[in-house]
mmCIF file of C-alpha atoms in Angstrom:
data_model
loop_
_atom_site.group_PDB
_atom_site.id
_atom_site.type_symbol
_atom_site.label_atom_id
_atom_site.label_comp_id
_atom_site.label_asym_id
_atom_site.label_seq_id
_atom_site.Cartn_x
_atom_site.Cartn_y
_atom_site.Cartn_z
ATOM 1 C CA MET A 298 1.529 -11.619 -20.014
ATOM 2 C CA SER A 299 2.492 -13.417 -23.219
ATOM 3 C CA GLY A 300 5.987 -14.247 -23.558
ATOM 4 C CA GLU A 301 6.784 -12.946 -20.002
ATOM 5 C CA ARG A 302 9.933 -14.750 -18.386
ATOM 6 C CA THR A 303 8.776 -15.715 -14.821
ATOM 7 C CA PHE A 304 9.308 -18.563 -12.029
ATOM 8 C CA GLY A 305 5.839 -19.360 -12.241
ATOM 9 C CA GLY A 306 3.431 -19.264 -9.684
ATOM 10 C CA PRO A 307 4.161 -19.982 -5.588
ATOM 11 C CA VAL A 308 6.788 -22.098 -5.065
ATOM 12 C CA ARG A 309 6.555 -24.952 -2.312
ATOM 13 C CA LEU A 310 9.617 -27.502 -2.413
ATOM 14 C CA VAL A 311 9.360 -30.057 0.567
ATOM 15 C CA GLY A 312 12.629 -32.174 1.559
ATOM 16 C CA ALA A 313 12.965 -34.599 4.406
ATOM 17 C CA ASP A 314 13.295 -32.199 6.886
ATOM 18 C CA VAL A 315 12.686 -28.669 5.631
ATOM 19 C CA GLU A 316 10.090 -26.692 3.403
ATOM 20 C CA VAL A 317 11.144 -24.089 0.497
ATOM 21 C CA ARG A 318 8.026 -21.641 0.419
ATOM 22 C CA PRO A 319 6.982 -18.098 0.005
ATOM 23 C CA PHE A 320 7.312 -15.537 3.006
ATOM 24 C CA ALA A 321 4.008 -15.184 4.666
ATOM 25 C CA LEU A 322 2.151 -12.931 6.856
ATOM 26 C CA ASP A 323 2.448 -15.582 9.517
ATOM 27 C CA ASP A 324 6.324 -15.281 9.694
ATOM 28 C CA ALA A 325 5.926 -11.697 11.318
ATOM 29 C CA ALA A 326 6.778 -13.017 14.544
ATOM 30 C CA ASP A 327 9.779 -15.773 13.566
ATOM 31 C CA TYR A 328 10.788 -12.702 11.130
ATOM 32 C CA ALA A 329 10.646 -9.673 14.287
ATOM 33 C CA GLU A 330 12.553 -12.422 16.449
ATOM 34 C CA VAL A 331 15.641 -12.765 13.786
ATOM 35 C CA VAL A 332 15.640 -8.886 13.585
ATOM 36 C CA ARG A 333 15.504 -8.055 17.386
ATOM 37 C CA ALA A 334 18.072 -10.716 18.234
ATOM 38 C CA GLY A 335 20.620 -8.950 15.703
ATOM 39 C CA GLU A 336 21.180 -12.096 13.651
ATOM 40 C CA ASP A 337 23.164 -11.020 10.878
ATOM 41 C CA TRP A 338 22.331 -13.615 8.135
ATOM 42 C CA LEU A 339 19.820 -12.027 6.605
ATOM 43 C CA PRO A 340 20.454 -10.451 2.938
ATOM 44 C CA PRO A 341 21.497 -6.585 3.247
ATOM 45 C CA ASN A 342 18.314 -5.364 1.219
ATOM 46 C CA PHE A 343 15.780 -6.981 4.033
ATOM 47 C CA PRO A 344 13.996 -4.528 6.079
ATOM 48 C CA THR A 345 15.529 -3.947 9.732
ATOM 49 C CA GLY A 346 12.245 -1.858 10.912
ATOM 50 C CA LEU A 347 9.726 -3.345 12.595
ATOM 51 C CA ALA A 348 6.426 -0.945 12.522
ATOM 52 C CA ALA A 349 3.216 -3.401 11.956
ATOM 53 C CA GLU A 350 2.314 -1.929 8.915
ATOM 54 C CA PRO A 351 5.524 -1.525 6.544
ATOM 55 C CA LEU A 352 6.373 -5.088 7.839
ATOM 56 C CA ALA A 353 3.208 -6.807 7.124
ATOM 57 C CA TRP A 354 3.185 -4.846 3.423
ATOM 58 C CA TRP A 355 6.724 -6.520 3.083
ATOM 59 C CA LEU A 356 5.843 -9.789 3.639
ATOM 60 C CA THR A 357 2.767 -9.922 1.612
ATOM 61 C CA GLU A 358 3.671 -7.666 -1.384
ATOM 62 C CA GLY A 359 7.360 -6.177 -1.378
ATOM 63 C CA VAL A 360 9.705 -9.575 -0.777
ATOM 64 C CA HIS A 361 7.575 -11.218 -3.564
ATOM 65 C CA GLN A 362 7.942 -8.453 -6.157
ATOM 66 C CA PRO A 363 11.375 -9.807 -7.728
ATOM 67 C CA HIS A 364 9.714 -13.085 -8.267
ATOM 68 C CA ARG A 365 6.773 -11.328 -9.632
ATOM 69 C CA PHE A 366 8.826 -9.655 -12.430
ATOM 70 C CA GLY A 367 11.149 -12.975 -13.061
ATOM 71 C CA VAL A 368 14.201 -10.854 -11.606
ATOM 72 C CA GLY A 369 14.613 -13.082 -8.632
ATOM 73 C CA VAL A 370 13.021 -15.026 -5.746
ATOM 74 C CA HIS A 371 13.221 -14.852 -1.454
ATOM 75 C CA LEU A 372 12.042 -17.826 0.161
ATOM 76 C CA VAL A 373 11.525 -19.240 3.383
ATOM 77 C CA VAL A 374 13.634 -22.036 4.567
ATOM 78 C CA ALA A 375 11.290 -23.707 7.127
ATOM 79 C CA GLU A 376 11.580 -27.069 9.453
ATOM 80 C CA ARG A 377 9.178 -29.066 8.004
ATOM 81 C CA GLU A 378 7.801 -30.225 11.342
ATOM 82 C CA SER A 379 7.134 -26.760 12.932
ATOM 83 C CA GLY A 380 6.643 -24.580 9.553
ATOM 84 C CA ARG A 381 9.036 -21.886 12.043
ATOM 85 C CA MET A 382 11.341 -20.219 9.630
ATOM 86 C CA ALA A 383 14.681 -21.892 9.910
ATOM 87 C CA GLY A 384 16.583 -19.465 7.393
ATOM 88 C CA THR A 385 16.030 -17.995 3.405
ATOM 89 C CA ILE A 386 17.173 -19.096 0.404
ATOM 90 C CA GLY A 387 17.056 -17.035 -2.726
ATOM 91 C CA LEU A 388 18.378 -16.680 -6.453
ATOM 92 C CA TYR A 389 19.475 -13.189 -7.791
ATOM 93 C CA ARG A 390 20.895 -11.521 -10.761
ATOM 94 C CA VAL A 391 18.842 -13.571 -13.014
ATOM 95 C CA ASP A 392 19.444 -13.107 -16.886
ATOM 96 C CA TRP A 393 17.042 -15.013 -18.875
ATOM 97 C CA THR A 394 18.835 -14.218 -21.750
ATOM 98 C CA GLN A 395 22.204 -16.479 -20.643
ATOM 99 C CA LEU A 396 19.699 -18.625 -18.658
ATOM 100 C CA THR A 397 21.994 -17.972 -15.775
ATOM 101 C CA CYS A 398 21.841 -16.314 -11.751
ATOM 102 C CA LYS A 399 23.030 -16.720 -8.302
ATOM 103 C CA VAL A 400 22.161 -18.347 -5.333
ATOM 104 C CA TRP A 401 22.501 -16.801 -1.477
ATOM 105 C CA TYR A 402 21.254 -18.563 1.646
ATOM 106 C CA GLY A 403 21.253 -18.186 5.273
ATOM 107 C CA VAL A 404 20.292 -20.253 8.294
ATOM 108 C CA ARG A 405 19.788 -18.910 11.654
ATOM 109 C CA PRO A 406 22.145 -19.710 14.198
ATOM 110 C CA ALA A 407 19.853 -22.107 16.138
ATOM 111 C CA ALA A 408 19.224 -24.415 13.137
ATOM 112 C CA ARG A 409 22.764 -24.873 12.020
ATOM 113 C CA GLY A 410 24.094 -28.162 11.656
ATOM 114 C CA ARG A 411 21.280 -30.037 10.661
ATOM 115 C CA GLY A 412 21.719 -30.064 6.946
ATOM 116 C CA TYR A 413 18.848 -27.492 6.264
ATOM 117 C CA ALA A 414 20.855 -25.135 4.199
ATOM 118 C CA SER A 415 22.023 -28.171 1.837
ATOM 119 C CA GLN A 416 18.694 -29.748 1.354
ATOM 120 C CA ALA A 417 17.050 -26.124 0.652
ATOM 121 C CA LEU A 418 19.923 -25.785 -1.804
ATOM 122 C CA ARG A 419 19.486 -29.291 -3.491
ATOM 123 C CA LEU A 420 15.808 -28.432 -3.750
ATOM 124 C CA VAL A 421 16.106 -24.843 -5.204
ATOM 125 C CA ALA A 422 18.836 -25.742 -7.873
ATOM 126 C CA ARG A 423 16.851 -28.740 -9.153
ATOM 127 C CA TRP A 424 13.839 -26.517 -9.153
ATOM 128 C CA ALA A 425 15.320 -23.580 -10.815
ATOM 129 C CA LEU A 426 17.382 -25.661 -13.536
ATOM 130 C CA ALA A 427 15.200 -28.517 -13.971
ATOM 131 C CA GLY A 428 11.737 -26.733 -13.543
ATOM 132 C CA CYS A 429 12.362 -23.358 -14.737
ATOM 133 C CA GLY A 430 14.932 -23.456 -17.605
ATOM 134 C CA LEU A 431 17.594 -21.551 -16.453
ATOM 135 C CA HIS A 432 21.177 -23.471 -17.353
ATOM 136 C CA ARG A 433 23.309 -21.896 -14.431
ATOM 137 C CA ILE A 434 23.349 -21.358 -11.069
ATOM 138 C CA GLU A 435 26.742 -19.796 -9.327
ATOM 139 C CA LEU A 436 27.306 -19.819 -5.894
ATOM 140 C CA ARG A 437 30.192 -17.363 -3.788
ATOM 141 C CA THR A 438 31.250 -17.902 -0.789
ATOM 142 C CA LEU A 439 34.588 -16.789 1.438
ATOM 143 C CA THR A 440 37.336 -19.196 1.355
ATOM 144 C CA THR A 441 37.217 -19.065 5.003
ATOM 145 C CA ASN A 442 33.753 -20.046 5.288
ATOM 146 C CA ALA A 443 34.128 -23.799 5.565
ATOM 147 C CA ALA A 444 30.846 -24.435 6.655
ATOM 148 C CA SER A 445 29.221 -22.916 3.079
ATOM 149 C CA VAL A 446 31.962 -24.723 1.418
ATOM 150 C CA ARG A 447 30.592 -27.958 2.568
ATOM 151 C CA VAL A 448 26.846 -27.191 1.574
ATOM 152 C CA ALA A 449 28.046 -26.197 -2.023
ATOM 153 C CA GLU A 450 29.928 -29.581 -1.975
ATOM 154 C CA LYS A 451 27.017 -31.491 -0.594
ATOM 155 C CA SER A 452 24.725 -29.604 -2.908
ATOM 156 C CA GLY A 453 26.591 -31.257 -5.934
ATOM 157 C CA PHE A 454 28.336 -27.148 -7.304
ATOM 158 C CA ARG A 455 31.298 -27.742 -8.420
ATOM 159 C CA LEU A 456 34.388 -25.970 -7.482
ATOM 160 C CA GLU A 457 35.316 -23.766 -10.436
ATOM 161 C CA GLY A 458 37.962 -21.235 -9.152
ATOM 162 C CA VAL A 459 38.889 -18.344 -7.038
ATOM 163 C CA ALA A 460 37.707 -14.643 -7.340
ATOM 164 C CA ARG A 461 40.933 -12.858 -5.931
ATOM 165 C CA GLY A 462 39.917 -10.120 -3.616
ATOM 166 C CA ALA A 463 36.389 -10.233 -4.681
ATOM 167 C CA GLU A 464 34.713 -8.994 -0.874
ATOM 168 C CA ARG A 465 35.879 -6.212 1.141
ATOM 169 C CA VAL A 466 35.686 -7.520 4.867
ATOM 170 C CA ALA A 467 37.024 -5.736 8.012
ATOM 171 C CA ASP A 468 39.037 -2.942 5.647
ATOM 172 C CA ARG A 469 40.898 -5.619 3.384
ATOM 173 C CA ASN A 470 39.808 -7.511 0.484
ATOM 174 C CA VAL A 471 39.376 -10.713 0.706
ATOM 175 C CA ASP A 472 39.073 -13.842 -1.806
ATOM 176 C CA ARG A 473 36.004 -16.035 -2.648
ATOM 177 C CA TYR A 474 35.604 -19.371 -4.110
ATOM 178 C CA VAL A 475 33.345 -19.670 -6.979
ATOM 179 C CA PHE A 476 30.979 -22.595 -7.170
ATOM 180 C CA GLY A 477 28.724 -23.395 -10.230
ATOM 181 C CA LEU A 478 26.146 -26.155 -10.887
ATOM 182 C CA ILE A 479 24.540 -26.734 -14.507
ATOM 183 C CA LYS A 480 21.591 -28.091 -15.678
ATOM 184 C CA PRO A 481 23.863 -31.174 -17.349
ATOM 185 C CA ASP A 482 25.242 -31.795 -13.802
ATOM 186 C CA LEU A 483 21.763 -32.888 -12.793
ATOM 187 C CA ASP A 484 20.010 -36.122 -12.944
ATOM 188 C CA VAL A 485 16.938 -34.869 -13.926
ATOM 189 C CA ASP A 486 13.914 -36.425 -13.112
ATOM 190 C CA LEU A 487 11.099 -33.199 -13.892
ATOM 191 C CA ASP A 488 8.167 -35.687 -11.956
ATOM 192 C CA SER A 489 9.885 -35.465 -8.654
ATOM 193 C CA VAL A 490 10.439 -31.748 -8.902
ATOM 194 C CA ALA A 491 7.727 -30.079 -6.735
ATOM 195 C CA VAL A 492 7.018 -26.757 -8.376
ATOM 196 C CA GLY A 493 3.900 -24.444 -7.711
ATOM 197 C CA GLY A 494 2.428 -23.081 -10.483
ATOM 198 C CA SER A 495 3.975 -23.010 -14.061
ATOM 199 C CA ALA A 496 7.143 -22.095 -14.920
ATOM 200 C CA PRO A 497 7.729 -21.937 -18.597
ATOM 201 C CA VAL A 498 11.147 -21.822 -20.384
ATOM 202 C CA PRO A 499 12.190 -18.389 -21.441
ATOM 203 C CA ALA A 500 11.820 -17.558 -24.864
ATOM 204 C CA ALA A 501 14.486 -15.563 -26.621
ATOM 205 C CA ALA A 502 13.820 -11.863 -26.706
ATOM 206 C CA SER A 503 12.229 -10.322 -30.103
ATOM 207 C CA PRO A 504 15.247 -9.365 -32.568
ATOM 208 C CA GLY A 505 15.320 -5.733 -34.205
ATOM 209 C CA SER A 506 13.193 -3.891 -32.082
ATOM 210 C CA THR A 507 13.976 -0.313 -30.899
ATOM 211 C CA PRO A 508 12.068 2.021 -28.297
ATOM 212 C CA MET A 509 9.382 4.048 -29.188
ATOM 213 C CA THR A 510 9.164 7.608 -28.051
ATOM 214 C CA HIS A 511 6.673 9.197 -31.044
ATOM 215 C CA ASP A 512 2.785 9.245 -31.342
ATOM 216 C CA ILE A 513 1.610 7.308 -28.734
ATOM 217 C CA THR A 514 -1.436 6.006 -31.401
ATOM 218 C CA ALA A 515 1.265 4.754 -33.696
ATOM 219 C CA ASN A 516 3.234 3.290 -30.500
ATOM 220 C CA VAL A 517 0.161 1.122 -29.524
ATOM 221 C CA ALA A 518 -0.513 0.032 -33.312
ATOM 222 C CA ALA A 519 3.346 -1.199 -33.591
ATOM 223 C CA ILE A 520 2.890 -3.098 -30.428
ATOM 224 C CA ALA A 521 -0.181 -5.101 -31.923
ATOM 225 C CA ALA A 522 1.341 -5.288 -34.908
ATOM 226 C CA ALA A 523 4.287 -7.023 -33.491
ATOM 227 C CA GLY A 524 1.994 -9.834 -31.882
ATOM 228 C CA GLU A 525 2.347 -8.497 -28.276
ATOM 229 C CA ARG A 526 -0.483 -7.250 -25.861
ATOM 230 C CA THR A 527 1.652 -5.407 -23.114
ATOM 231 C CA LEU A 528 2.164 -1.392 -23.306
ATOM 232 C CA VAL A 529 4.686 -0.379 -20.449
ATOM 233 C CA LEU A 530 4.686 3.273 -19.939
ATOM 234 C CA HIS A 531 7.369 5.127 -18.012
ATOM 235 C CA THR A 532 8.437 8.696 -17.675
ATOM 236 C CA GLY A 533 11.901 9.535 -18.950
ATOM 237 C CA ASP A 534 15.341 7.343 -19.578
ATOM 238 C CA LEU A 535 15.334 6.421 -16.082
ATOM 239 C CA THR A 536 12.395 4.800 -15.242
ATOM 240 C CA GLY A 537 12.555 3.273 -18.790
ATOM 241 C CA GLU A 538 15.598 1.909 -17.715
ATOM 242 C CA VAL A 539 14.068 0.152 -14.575
ATOM 243 C CA ALA A 540 10.972 -0.717 -16.430
ATOM 244 C CA ARG A 541 12.976 -3.068 -18.865
ATOM 245 C CA ARG A 542 15.008 -4.347 -16.072
ATOM 246 C CA MET A 543 11.933 -5.496 -14.780
ATOM 247 C CA LEU A 544 10.333 -7.052 -17.728
ATOM 248 C CA PRO A 545 13.345 -8.227 -19.741
ATOM 249 C CA ALA A 546 11.006 -10.607 -21.697
ATOM 250 C CA LEU A 547 9.092 -7.598 -23.608
ATOM 251 C CA PRO A 548 11.121 -6.258 -26.645
ATOM 252 C CA ASP A 549 11.632 -2.405 -26.854
ATOM 253 C CA VAL A 550 8.724 -1.884 -28.978
ATOM 254 C CA CYS A 551 6.422 -2.299 -25.913
ATOM 255 C CA PHE A 552 8.033 0.441 -23.781
ATOM 256 C CA THR A 553 7.109 4.218 -24.376
ATOM 257 C CA ASP A 554 7.090 7.390 -22.448
ATOM 258 C CA PRO A 555 3.630 9.095 -23.185
ATOM 259 C CA GLY A 556 4.610 12.389 -21.817
ATOM 260 C CA ASP A 557 1.322 14.052 -20.504
ATOM 261 C CA ARG A 558 -0.688 11.434 -22.687
ATOM 262 C CA ALA A 559 -1.174 8.697 -20.555
ATOM 263 C CA ASP A 560 -4.661 8.572 -20.726
ATOM 264 C CA ASP A 561 -4.463 8.659 -24.361
ATOM 265 C CA ALA A 562 -2.171 5.902 -24.189
ATOM 266 C CA VAL A 563 -4.806 3.829 -22.146
ATOM 267 C CA ARG A 564 -7.448 4.459 -24.920
ATOM 268 C CA ALA A 565 -5.252 3.355 -27.274
ATOM 269 C CA ALA A 566 -4.305 0.186 -25.669
ATOM 270 C CA ALA A 567 -8.354 -0.675 -25.618
ATOM 271 C CA ALA A 568 -8.661 0.079 -28.976
ATOM 272 C CA HIS A 569 -5.930 -1.845 -30.279
ATOM 273 C CA GLY A 570 -6.735 -5.207 -28.328
ATOM 274 C CA LEU A 571 -4.164 -5.178 -25.359
ATOM 275 C CA ALA A 572 -4.738 -6.752 -22.247
ATOM 276 C CA GLN A 573 -2.005 -5.438 -19.849
ATOM 277 C CA LEU A 574 -0.629 -1.969 -19.049
ATOM 278 C CA ILE A 575 2.267 -1.615 -16.940
ATOM 279 C CA VAL A 576 3.076 1.688 -15.164
ATOM 280 C CA VAL A 577 6.545 2.071 -13.824
ATOM 281 C CA GLY A 578 7.269 5.641 -12.573
ATOM 282 C CA THR A 579 8.480 7.719 -9.392
ATOM 283 C CA ILE A 580 6.085 9.625 -7.158
ATOM 284 C CA ASP A 581 6.435 12.718 -9.144
ATOM 285 C CA ALA A 582 5.127 11.136 -12.061
ATOM 286 C CA LEU A 583 2.240 9.464 -10.347
ATOM 287 C CA ALA A 584 1.353 11.868 -7.819
ATOM 288 C CA ASP A 585 -0.148 14.003 -10.970
ATOM 289 C CA GLY A 586 -4.013 14.423 -10.051
ATOM 290 C CA VAL A 587 -3.960 12.438 -6.532
ATOM 291 C CA PRO A 588 -4.805 13.827 -3.226
ATOM 292 C CA LEU A 589 -1.119 12.967 -1.541
ATOM 293 C CA ALA A 590 -2.664 14.360 1.925
ATOM 294 C CA GLU A 591 -5.791 12.183 1.713
ATOM 295 C CA VAL A 592 -3.250 8.983 0.781
ATOM 296 C CA THR A 593 -1.646 9.898 3.910
ATOM 297 C CA ALA A 594 -4.394 10.409 5.912
ATOM 298 C CA ASP A 595 -5.777 6.857 4.885
ATOM 299 C CA MET A 596 -2.396 5.297 5.724
ATOM 300 C CA GLY A 597 -2.240 6.599 9.564
ATOM 301 C CA GLY A 598 -1.407 10.177 8.877
ATOM 302 C CA LEU A 599 1.560 11.927 10.273
ATOM 303 C CA PRO A 600 2.568 14.344 12.686
ATOM 304 C CA GLU A 601 2.245 17.259 10.329
ATOM 305 C CA PRO A 602 -1.004 18.976 9.795
ATOM 306 C CA ALA A 603 -2.848 18.089 6.795
ATOM 307 C CA ALA A 604 -2.306 21.009 5.145
ATOM 308 C CA ALA A 605 1.438 21.174 5.313
ATOM 309 C CA VAL A 606 1.404 17.902 3.195
ATOM 310 C CA ALA A 607 -1.184 18.978 0.802
ATOM 311 C CA GLY A 608 1.394 21.980 0.071
ATOM 312 C CA SER A 609 4.664 20.082 -0.242
ATOM 313 C CA SER A 610 5.730 18.409 -3.151
ATOM 314 C CA PRO A 611 5.408 15.036 -4.137
ATOM 315 C CA ALA A 612 9.093 14.696 -3.185
ATOM 316 C CA ARG A 613 8.969 16.090 0.170
ATOM 317 C CA VAL A 614 5.966 13.774 0.695
ATOM 318 C CA TYR A 615 7.795 11.093 -0.191
ATOM 319 C CA GLY A 616 10.499 11.755 2.485
ATOM 320 C CA LEU A 617 7.512 12.516 5.286
ATOM 321 C CA TRP A 618 6.469 9.033 4.173
ATOM 322 C CA GLU A 619 9.924 7.275 4.578
ATOM 323 C CA ASP A 620 10.472 9.354 7.867
ATOM 324 C CA ALA A 621 7.072 7.977 9.489
ATOM 325 C CA GLY A 622 7.763 4.541 8.065
ATOM 326 C CA LEU A 623 4.564 4.618 5.978
ATOM 327 C CA LEU A 624 6.792 4.789 2.677
ATOM 328 C CA GLY A 625 5.513 0.989 1.771
ATOM 329 C CA PRO A 626 1.727 1.537 2.475
ATOM 330 C CA CYS A 627 1.334 4.829 1.125
ATOM 331 C CA GLY A 628 3.307 3.839 -1.895
ATOM 332 C CA ARG A 629 0.980 0.700 -2.719
ATOM 333 C CA GLU A 630 -2.096 3.426 -1.960
ATOM 334 C CA LEU A 631 -0.641 5.608 -4.470
ATOM 335 C CA CYS A 632 0.093 2.899 -6.857
ATOM 336 C CA ARG A 633 -3.803 1.607 -5.826
ATOM 337 C CA ARG A 634 -5.499 5.004 -6.803
ATOM 338 C CA VAL A 635 -3.790 5.308 -10.343
ATOM 339 C CA ALA A 636 -4.492 1.772 -11.365
ATOM 340 C CA LEU A 637 -8.040 1.908 -10.585
ATOM 341 C CA ARG A 638 -8.192 5.509 -12.533
ATOM 342 C CA LEU A 639 -6.578 4.393 -15.403
ATOM 343 C CA GLU A 640 -8.664 0.899 -15.829
ATOM 344 C CA GLU A 641 -11.718 3.158 -15.333
ATOM 345 C CA ILE A 642 -10.900 5.121 -18.255
ATOM 346 C CA VAL A 643 -11.601 2.082 -20.758
ATOM 347 C CA ASP A 644 -14.426 0.438 -18.335
ATOM 348 C CA GLY A 645 -11.375 -2.105 -17.153
ATOM 349 C CA SER A 646 -10.877 -3.711 -20.863
ATOM 350 C CA VAL A 647 -7.302 -3.314 -20.168
ATOM 351 C CA ALA A 648 -5.584 -4.400 -16.855
ATOM 352 C CA ALA A 649 -3.480 -2.215 -15.272
ATOM 353 C CA GLN A 650 -0.663 -2.616 -12.807
ATOM 354 C CA VAL A 651 1.269 0.420 -11.703
ATOM 355 C CA VAL A 652 4.893 0.248 -9.985
ATOM 356 C CA MET A 653 6.349 2.925 -8.021
ATOM 357 C CA VAL A 654 10.285 3.252 -7.961
ATOM 358 C CA ASP A 655 12.331 5.486 -5.750
ATOM 359 C CA SER A 656 14.288 8.965 -7.183
ATOM 360 C CA GLY A 657 17.236 6.971 -8.044
ATOM 361 C CA GLY A 658 15.544 3.966 -9.522
ATOM 362 C CA THR A 659 16.884 1.230 -6.992
ATOM 363 C CA ARG A 660 14.125 0.003 -5.533
ATOM 364 C CA MET A 661 10.761 -0.840 -5.905
ATOM 365 C CA VAL A 662 8.719 1.492 -3.153
ATOM 366 C CA GLY A 663 4.951 0.218 -3.984
ATOM 367 C CA MET A 664 2.915 -1.833 -6.481
ATOM 368 C CA TYR A 665 -0.792 -2.306 -6.874
ATOM 369 C CA GLY A 666 -2.718 -3.824 -10.110
ATOM 370 C CA ARG A 667 -4.081 -6.898 -11.611
ATOM 371 C CA MET A 668 -2.655 -9.505 -14.137
ATOM 372 C CA ALA A 669 -4.649 -9.874 -17.612
ATOM 373 C CA ARG A 670 -5.623 -13.440 -18.459
ATOM 374 C CA THR A 671 -4.133 -14.161 -21.631
ATOM 375 C CA GLY A 672 -5.398 -17.760 -21.982
#
């Protein structure tokens, strides 16, 4: 999409002993081994369930969603020789306005003491600052974690201070060191940065724009007049806020609540030459006209009879999917059906991408669609 702030295409960063790369289905065995062993170094939002379909969806789709929307990135730290997972590293709390982010990393107990964390951190820091246009990376670690402090120092991060009582551990608040690395700290050699795909420096958000919530045709016309080619549909204030967090590069003119006129919005987008439609909604909004019992059956079915699923509210079906470990695949299938139906309205002239979020707007549940080719 035009002007979108992202980290570019798939990342592959190679060091002396490690390779930093995206998660893939081939990592399923190593990931399952980590979970079964009860290793506690994974980020708290990583899944601990090992059902085949949800884990496959997460490794191939779910873990990559923050990267796709430019809000973060989760990567594997792999042993270069064997290709096996030695740890993970990622960027989060990415602010493209301030050009800042935070970094985290974790290494498997069996792989510690080999310099993997510091190698991975140097690779990712150089990529983010020299290759992606960010200016500052912040790293925080417990003041008692001597190993993590050494990793930060070996990677060129500078100790900036102590955040007192910043983390709750064993029923008490403890201090954390605050380290920082900014772009001028690097001896930058852009040719040495191994970046997969393009990673444009983010542009400033368009000033002076306001949310559009009135006539849908006028809203779309305003998007085209502003030189934008993306229409983002959401339902209500909550999903509107979620959509804006996912797509911080787009001005407010691109976001609108279509009410019951989503189909008209798609037609207007095509008529005004827009290239991309993005829909962000909860199951209640996306399920309109979609047979959820059929979605459920296609993704493996539930213990409940099909008639019971068919007669349930979308919120109830959401709970059934979650209880059965089918939330990921069923959410993605629902998004797929909605995206295809919207594209059919305009014979595919507008690329549709649909994102399903939970009722609280705290996490993505499913996503499907294609990105427009904007040249």
